[in-house]
């Protein structure tokens, strides 16, 4: 029996992942699965596991570089209505993993629910944001998370309360699980002040980073303890370095921009060259922040 028998409407074959990543790069997923709800997702995940099929979850594809060869397995994407639902029950907002995070920030501010504006300007889906504990200088999502409902690798649906969650620098203990819903505990506050803070953070961020409209994957490397990967790359004179259609941003050296005609391989070669430069000149071995599939 085919692994998705009975769920044919939710699965496409050989879907180009370039359509689903911010880089607009990457080859096809052998199977691209958009389940209608969490129960179907759990059933299909169980079937993948039983057959030893490799799988991944794609949010908005912000932080991912898919190789030109694509992904020989199952890619789940939670874009059905059931995963985009948002419910406000102050002080908690319940959001599906597929909900758009920047829109959620604005909707919370409008309702006087405060806290998310510290993450202004970070694109992505709610599930992706929580799974990687997205954040920056002004804060991160982890401390605001009250509970997370996941599909476990064995296909069971489970809600993890705050005590069971671990968040670190751009990591959480949600890797290997599929986030389906998140409860965020916010504070009551003045929408006008929160909106002003949102605007200020957004402006500060984009004064120093390429705009979200550019084809990037956010910061490529994790910051080494006590330092900034961008500062190190810049210090090695790497701004503007290019490989094919990939180029290190002139605005912030920890971003690689893709131009028309770029391939995923161009980005990978540029990553290797930049890492090699920094290793040679500073002795620091930079680690990737983005995921490579
Ligand atoms: N710097 C340079 N040259 C550059 C980039 C930075 O000299 O090309 C210097 C800056 O002048 C500053 C220092 O390095 O003195 C730190 O730079 P910045 O404030 O831009 O912060 P960052 O450590 O490079 C981190 C996150 C960003 C986040 C910003 C702001 C990481 C890897 N990066 O960058 O997150 O937006 O702080 O909060 O943690 C991301 O995760 O994708 C990301 C972009």
GROMACS .gro file of C-alpha atoms and ligand atoms in nm:
model
  337
    1UNK     CA    1   0.000   0.000   0.000
    2UNK     CA    2   0.122   0.348  -0.086
    3UNK     CA    3   0.206   0.545   0.232
    4UNK     CA    4  -0.064   0.807   0.164
    5UNK     CA    5  -0.342   0.571   0.044
    6UNK     CA    6  -0.677   0.729   0.130
    7UNK     CA    7  -0.520   1.079   0.154
    8UNK     CA    8  -0.434   1.136  -0.213
    9UNK     CA    9  -0.591   1.485  -0.208
   10UNK     CA   10  -0.328   1.600   0.044
   11UNK     CA   11  -0.017   1.484  -0.141
   12UNK     CA   12   0.161   1.613  -0.451
   13UNK     CA   13   0.458   1.448  -0.617
   14UNK     CA   14   0.779   1.625  -0.719
   15UNK     CA   15   0.672   1.966  -0.593
   16UNK     CA   16   0.946   2.226  -0.657
   17UNK     CA   17   1.050   2.358  -0.317
   18UNK     CA   18   1.175   2.676  -0.483
   19UNK     CA   19   0.807   2.777  -0.477
   20UNK     CA   20   0.801   2.753  -0.099
   21UNK     CA   21   1.131   2.904   0.024
   22UNK     CA   22   1.234   3.266   0.069
   23UNK     CA   23   1.543   3.197  -0.135
   24UNK     CA   24   1.315   3.071  -0.415
   25UNK     CA   25   1.580   2.801  -0.462
   26UNK     CA   26   1.589   2.426  -0.428
   27UNK     CA   27   1.481   2.118  -0.619
   28UNK     CA   28   1.164   1.915  -0.570
   29UNK     CA   29   1.028   1.727  -0.273
   30UNK     CA   30   0.948   1.370  -0.373
   31UNK     CA   31   0.620   1.410  -0.186
   32UNK     CA   32   0.472   1.737  -0.067
   33UNK     CA   33   0.198   1.685   0.186
   34UNK     CA   34  -0.056   1.944   0.307
   35UNK     CA   35  -0.279   1.761   0.557
   36UNK     CA   36  -0.616   1.919   0.637
   37UNK     CA   37  -0.583   1.880   1.017
   38UNK     CA   38  -0.362   1.756   1.300
   39UNK     CA   39  -0.522   1.409   1.312
   40UNK     CA   40  -0.446   1.346   0.944
   41UNK     CA   41  -0.095   1.479   0.996
   42UNK     CA   42  -0.048   1.234   1.286
   43UNK     CA   43  -0.173   0.941   1.075
   44UNK     CA   44   0.052   1.026   0.783
   45UNK     CA   45   0.353   1.085   1.004
   46UNK     CA   46   0.300   0.740   1.159
   47UNK     CA   47   0.294   0.587   0.812
   48UNK     CA   48   0.617   0.765   0.717
   49UNK     CA   49   0.783   0.633   1.028
   50UNK     CA   50   0.662   0.277   0.969
   51UNK     CA   51   0.814   0.285   0.622
   52UNK     CA   52   1.134   0.461   0.725
   53UNK     CA   53   1.058   0.756   0.496
   54UNK     CA   54   1.258   1.069   0.574
   55UNK     CA   55   1.038   1.372   0.644
   56UNK     CA   56   1.066   1.742   0.716
   57UNK     CA   57   0.828   2.023   0.803
   58UNK     CA   58   0.841   2.341   0.601
   59UNK     CA   59   0.703   2.662   0.749
   60UNK     CA   60   0.738   2.968   0.528
   61UNK     CA   61   1.082   2.843   0.423
   62UNK     CA   62   1.259   3.147   0.567
   63UNK     CA   63   1.545   2.976   0.743
   64UNK     CA   64   1.602   2.689   0.502
   65UNK     CA   65   1.825   2.631   0.203
   66UNK     CA   66   1.704   2.339  -0.008
   67UNK     CA   67   1.973   2.181  -0.227
   68UNK     CA   68   1.928   2.189  -0.604
   69UNK     CA   69   1.872   1.812  -0.599
   70UNK     CA   70   1.567   1.863  -0.376
   71UNK     CA   71   1.454   1.642  -0.089
   72UNK     CA   72   1.399   1.270  -0.143
   73UNK     CA   73   1.127   1.222   0.116
   74UNK     CA   74   0.810   1.378   0.251
   75UNK     CA   75   0.776   1.751   0.315
   76UNK     CA   76   0.480   1.847   0.532
   77UNK     CA   77   0.343   2.197   0.504
   78UNK     CA   78   0.076   2.315   0.744
   79UNK     CA   79  -0.110   2.565   0.529
   80UNK     CA   80  -0.462   2.422   0.568
   81UNK     CA   81  -0.715   2.653   0.741
   82UNK     CA   82  -0.708   2.436   1.055
   83UNK     CA   83  -0.344   2.529   1.113
   84UNK     CA   84  -0.391   2.901   1.054
   85UNK     CA   85  -0.651   2.960   1.325
   86UNK     CA   86  -0.590   3.227   1.587
   87UNK     CA   87  -0.798   3.264   1.901
   88UNK     CA   88  -0.764   3.546   2.153
   89UNK     CA   89  -0.838   3.454   2.513
   90UNK     CA   90  -0.647   3.725   2.701
   91UNK     CA   91  -0.386   3.706   2.832
   92UNK     CA   92  -0.329   3.402   2.609
   93UNK     CA   93  -0.340   3.389   2.232
   94UNK     CA   94  -0.373   3.046   2.074
   95UNK     CA   95  -0.225   3.027   1.727
   96UNK     CA   96  -0.198   2.745   1.476
   97UNK     CA   97   0.153   2.655   1.358
   98UNK     CA   98   0.075   2.776   1.007
   99UNK     CA   99  -0.035   3.126   1.111
  100UNK     CA  100   0.177   3.410   0.976
  101UNK     CA  101   0.389   3.548   1.258
  102UNK     CA  102   0.425   3.915   1.154
  103UNK     CA  103   0.045   3.936   1.112
  104UNK     CA  104  -0.003   3.778   1.453
  105UNK     CA  105   0.218   4.046   1.609
  106UNK     CA  106   0.001   4.321   1.461
  107UNK     CA  107  -0.327   4.154   1.564
  108UNK     CA  108  -0.202   4.115   1.922
  109UNK     CA  109  -0.094   4.479   1.939
  110UNK     CA  110  -0.437   4.590   1.808
  111UNK     CA  111  -0.600   4.401   2.096
  112UNK     CA  112  -0.366   4.546   2.358
  113UNK     CA  113  -0.179   4.217   2.402
  114UNK     CA  114   0.182   4.313   2.451
  115UNK     CA  115   0.515   4.132   2.418
  116UNK     CA  116   0.544   4.009   2.062
  117UNK     CA  117   0.640   4.352   1.928
  118UNK     CA  118   0.996   4.278   2.051
  119UNK     CA  119   1.013   4.036   1.757
  120UNK     CA  120   0.917   4.297   1.497
  121UNK     CA  121   1.051   4.227   1.151
  122UNK     CA  122   1.106   3.853   1.193
  123UNK     CA  123   0.927   3.669   0.913
  124UNK     CA  124   0.794   3.313   0.937
  125UNK     CA  125   0.515   3.087   1.052
  126UNK     CA  126   0.426   3.059   1.421
  127UNK     CA  127   0.542   2.694   1.428
  128UNK     CA  128   0.882   2.777   1.281
  129UNK     CA  129   0.930   3.079   1.505
  130UNK     CA  130   0.864   2.876   1.822
  131UNK     CA  131   1.057   2.568   1.714
  132UNK     CA  132   1.376   2.771   1.660
  133UNK     CA  133   1.311   3.016   1.944
  134UNK     CA  134   1.338   3.306   1.703
  135UNK     CA  135   1.447   3.640   1.838
  136UNK     CA  136   1.722   3.893   1.847
  137UNK     CA  137   1.857   4.179   2.050
  138UNK     CA  138   1.514   4.285   2.179
  139UNK     CA  139   1.391   3.946   2.295
  140UNK     CA  140   1.294   3.598   2.188
  141UNK     CA  141   0.973   3.401   2.170
  142UNK     CA  142   1.058   3.129   2.428
  143UNK     CA  143   0.968   3.319   2.748
  144UNK     CA  144   0.622   3.399   2.605
  145UNK     CA  145   0.532   3.040   2.523
  146UNK     CA  146   0.285   2.886   2.766
  147UNK     CA  147   0.219   2.556   2.591
  148UNK     CA  148   0.281   2.383   2.260
  149UNK     CA  149   0.074   2.107   2.102
  150UNK     CA  150   0.286   1.875   1.891
  151UNK     CA  151   0.264   1.557   1.694
  152UNK     CA  152   0.530   1.331   1.839
  153UNK     CA  153   0.746   1.127   1.599
  154UNK     CA  154   0.538   0.819   1.690
  155UNK     CA  155   0.222   0.998   1.573
  156UNK     CA  156   0.067   1.085   1.911
  157UNK     CA  157  -0.075   1.432   1.968
  158UNK     CA  158   0.051   1.584   2.290
  159UNK     CA  159   0.042   1.918   2.467
  160UNK     CA  160   0.365   2.026   2.634
  161UNK     CA  161   0.324   2.280   2.912
  162UNK     CA  162   0.588   2.540   2.992
  163UNK     CA  163   0.777   2.314   3.237
  164UNK     CA  164   0.832   2.056   2.960
  165UNK     CA  165   0.967   2.311   2.712
  166UNK     CA  166   1.332   2.405   2.674
  167UNK     CA  167   1.448   2.709   2.482
  168UNK     CA  168   1.807   2.813   2.414
  169UNK     CA  169   1.986   3.033   2.164
  170UNK     CA  170   1.793   2.968   1.838
  171UNK     CA  171   1.697   2.620   1.959
  172UNK     CA  172   1.429   2.431   2.148
  173UNK     CA  173   1.345   2.074   2.242
  174UNK     CA  174   1.074   2.078   1.972
  175UNK     CA  175   1.309   1.959   1.697
  176UNK     CA  176   1.198   1.616   1.575
  177UNK     CA  177   0.838   1.693   1.672
  178UNK     CA  178   0.579   1.877   1.463
  179UNK     CA  179   0.433   2.187   1.626
  180UNK     CA  180   0.062   2.222   1.548
  181UNK     CA  181  -0.056   2.486   1.795
  182UNK     CA  182   0.101   2.731   2.036
  183UNK     CA  183  -0.032   2.921   2.338
  184UNK     CA  184   0.146   3.253   2.395
  185UNK     CA  185   0.099   3.433   2.724
  186UNK     CA  186   0.109   3.808   2.673
  187UNK     CA  187   0.056   4.111   2.897
  188UNK     CA  188  -0.219   4.372   2.880
  189UNK     CA  189  -0.091   4.709   2.766
  190UNK     CA  190  -0.132   5.019   2.556
  191UNK     CA  191  -0.162   4.940   2.184
  192UNK     CA  192  -0.026   5.282   2.078
  193UNK     CA  193   0.293   5.240   2.285
  194UNK     CA  194   0.341   4.883   2.157
  195UNK     CA  195   0.292   4.995   1.799
  196UNK     CA  196   0.550   5.267   1.845
  197UNK     CA  197   0.798   5.016   1.992
  198UNK     CA  198   0.726   4.781   1.699
  199UNK     CA  199   0.801   5.060   1.453
  200UNK     CA  200   1.124   5.157   1.629
  201UNK     CA  201   1.257   4.799   1.644
  202UNK     CA  202   1.160   4.736   1.283
  203UNK     CA  203   1.343   5.049   1.171
  204UNK     CA  204   1.654   4.971   1.375
  205UNK     CA  205   1.667   4.620   1.238
  206UNK     CA  206   1.629   4.719   0.876
  207UNK     CA  207   1.879   5.000   0.903
  208UNK     CA  208   2.140   4.726   0.954
  209UNK     CA  209   1.995   4.428   0.763
  210UNK     CA  210   1.875   4.363   0.408
  211UNK     CA  211   1.500   4.420   0.371
  212UNK     CA  212   1.264   4.118   0.398
  213UNK     CA  213   1.180   4.160   0.030
  214UNK     CA  214   1.535   4.048  -0.059
  215UNK     CA  215   1.605   3.682  -0.121
  216UNK     CA  216   1.793   3.575   0.194
  217UNK     CA  217   1.755   3.315   0.469
  218UNK     CA  218   1.817   3.557   0.757
  219UNK     CA  219   2.147   3.514   0.936
  220UNK     CA  220   2.346   3.226   0.785
  221UNK     CA  221   2.573   3.150   1.082
  222UNK     CA  222   2.504   3.132   1.453
  223UNK     CA  223   2.683   3.388   1.664
  224UNK     CA  224   2.984   3.235   1.840
  225UNK     CA  225   2.968   3.279   2.219
  226UNK     CA  226   3.021   3.644   2.308
  227UNK     CA  227   3.071   3.759   1.948
  228UNK     CA  228   2.882   3.833   1.628
  229UNK     CA  229   2.928   3.621   1.317
  230UNK     CA  230   2.841   3.929   1.108
  231UNK     CA  231   3.117   4.131   1.273
  232UNK     CA  232   3.372   3.852   1.212
  233UNK     CA  233   3.274   3.808   0.847
  234UNK     CA  234   3.284   4.184   0.793
  235UNK     CA  235   3.620   4.208   0.972
  236UNK     CA  236   3.757   3.954   0.722
  237UNK     CA  237   3.651   4.189   0.440
  238UNK     CA  238   3.388   3.952   0.303
  239UNK     CA  239   3.103   4.196   0.228
  240UNK     CA  240   3.026   4.177  -0.144
  241UNK     CA  241   3.208   3.843  -0.196
  242UNK     CA  242   3.014   3.637  -0.450
  243UNK     CA  243   2.989   3.288  -0.599
  244UNK     CA  244   2.772   3.272  -0.910
  245UNK     CA  245   2.444   3.441  -0.816
  246UNK     CA  246   2.509   3.435  -0.440
  247UNK     CA  247   2.657   3.739  -0.272
  248UNK     CA  248   2.739   3.839   0.085
  249UNK     CA  249   2.522   4.138   0.175
  250UNK     CA  250   2.685   4.480   0.185
  251UNK     CA  251   2.442   4.576   0.461
  252UNK     CA  252   2.515   4.289   0.704
  253UNK     CA  253   2.786   4.030   0.639
  254UNK     CA  254   2.591   3.740   0.797
  255UNK     CA  255   2.331   3.752   0.518
  256UNK     CA  256   2.377   3.593   0.176
  257UNK     CA  257   2.154   3.734  -0.096
  258UNK     CA  258   2.044   3.537  -0.403
  259UNK     CA  259   2.026   3.719  -0.737
  260UNK     CA  260   1.836   3.609  -1.049
  261UNK     CA  261   1.994   3.292  -1.181
  262UNK     CA  262   2.143   3.191  -0.844
  263UNK     CA  263   2.145   2.822  -0.751
  264UNK     CA  264   2.147   2.659  -0.409
  265UNK     CA  265   2.492   2.533  -0.496
  266UNK     CA  266   2.615   2.895  -0.536
  267UNK     CA  267   2.497   2.967  -0.180
  268UNK     CA  268   2.661   2.650  -0.046
  269UNK     CA  269   2.994   2.732  -0.212
  270UNK     CA  270   2.984   3.085  -0.076
  271UNK     CA  271   2.908   2.954   0.274
  272UNK     CA  272   3.213   2.727   0.254
  273UNK     CA  273   3.439   3.006   0.128
  274UNK     CA  274   3.323   3.248   0.397
  275UNK     CA  275   3.364   2.990   0.672
  276UNK     CA  276   3.711   2.901   0.547
  277UNK     CA  277   3.816   3.270   0.543
  278UNK     CA  278   3.698   3.324   0.900
  279UNK     CA  279   3.865   3.004   1.020
  280UNK     CA  280   4.195   3.104   0.861
  281UNK     CA  281   4.194   3.464   0.980
  282UNK     CA  282   4.040   3.431   1.327
  283UNK     CA  283   4.053   3.062   1.423
  284UNK     CA  284   3.675   3.066   1.481
  285UNK     CA  285   3.473   2.780   1.326
  286UNK     CA  286   3.135   2.929   1.236
  287UNK     CA  287   2.831   2.704   1.273
  288UNK     CA  288   2.526   2.727   1.051
  289UNK     CA  289   2.209   2.887   1.178
  290UNK     CA  290   2.009   2.799   0.868
  291UNK     CA  291   1.897   2.446   0.790
  292UNK     CA  292   2.025   2.281   0.477
  293UNK     CA  293   1.803   2.011   0.325
  294LIG     N1  294   2.852   4.408   1.258
  294LIG     C1  295   2.949   4.451   1.172
  294LIG     N2  296   2.937   4.419   1.040
  294LIG     C2  297   2.832   4.348   0.990
  294LIG     C3  298   2.731   4.304   1.080
  294LIG     C4  299   2.743   4.337   1.215
  294LIG     O1  300   3.045   4.512   1.211
  294LIG     O2  301   2.829   4.321   0.870
  294LIG     C5  302   2.864   4.447   1.400
  294LIG     C6  303   2.758   4.550   1.438
  294LIG     O3  304   2.799   4.681   1.408
  294LIG     C7  305   2.741   4.525   1.586
  294LIG     C8  306   2.767   4.375   1.600
  294LIG     O4  307   2.838   4.335   1.484
  294LIG     O5  308   2.837   4.593   1.658
  294LIG     C9  309   2.636   4.295   1.614
  294LIG     O6  310   2.557   4.314   1.497
  294LIG     P1  311   2.397   4.314   1.501
  294LIG     O7  312   2.346   4.408   1.603
  294LIG     O8  313   2.352   4.331   1.361
  294LIG     O9  314   2.359   4.171   1.555
  294LIG     P2  315   2.405   4.028   1.511
  294LIG    O10  316   2.462   3.962   1.631
  294LIG    O11  317   2.487   4.030   1.388
  294LIG    C10  318   2.180   3.916   1.580
  294LIG    C11  319   2.099   3.803   1.523
  294LIG    C12  320   2.000   3.858   1.421
  294LIG    C13  321   1.915   3.966   1.483
  294LIG    C14  322   2.009   4.077   1.532
  294LIG    C15  323   1.934   4.193   1.596
  294LIG    C16  324   2.221   3.594   1.511
  294LIG    C17  325   2.308   3.505   1.427
  294LIG     N3  326   2.186   3.708   1.456
  294LIG    O12  327   2.265   3.961   1.475
  294LIG    O13  328   1.918   3.749   1.385
  294LIG    O14  329   1.825   4.018   1.389
  294LIG    O15  330   2.098   4.019   1.630
  294LIG    O16  331   1.864   4.150   1.706
  294LIG    O17  332   2.185   3.557   1.622
  294LIG    C18  333   1.861   3.573   1.237
  294LIG    O18  334   1.858   3.502   1.339
  294LIG    O19  335   1.835   3.528   1.123
  294LIG    C19  336   1.903   3.710   1.253
  294LIG    C20  337   1.920   3.790   1.150
   0.00000   0.00000   0.00000
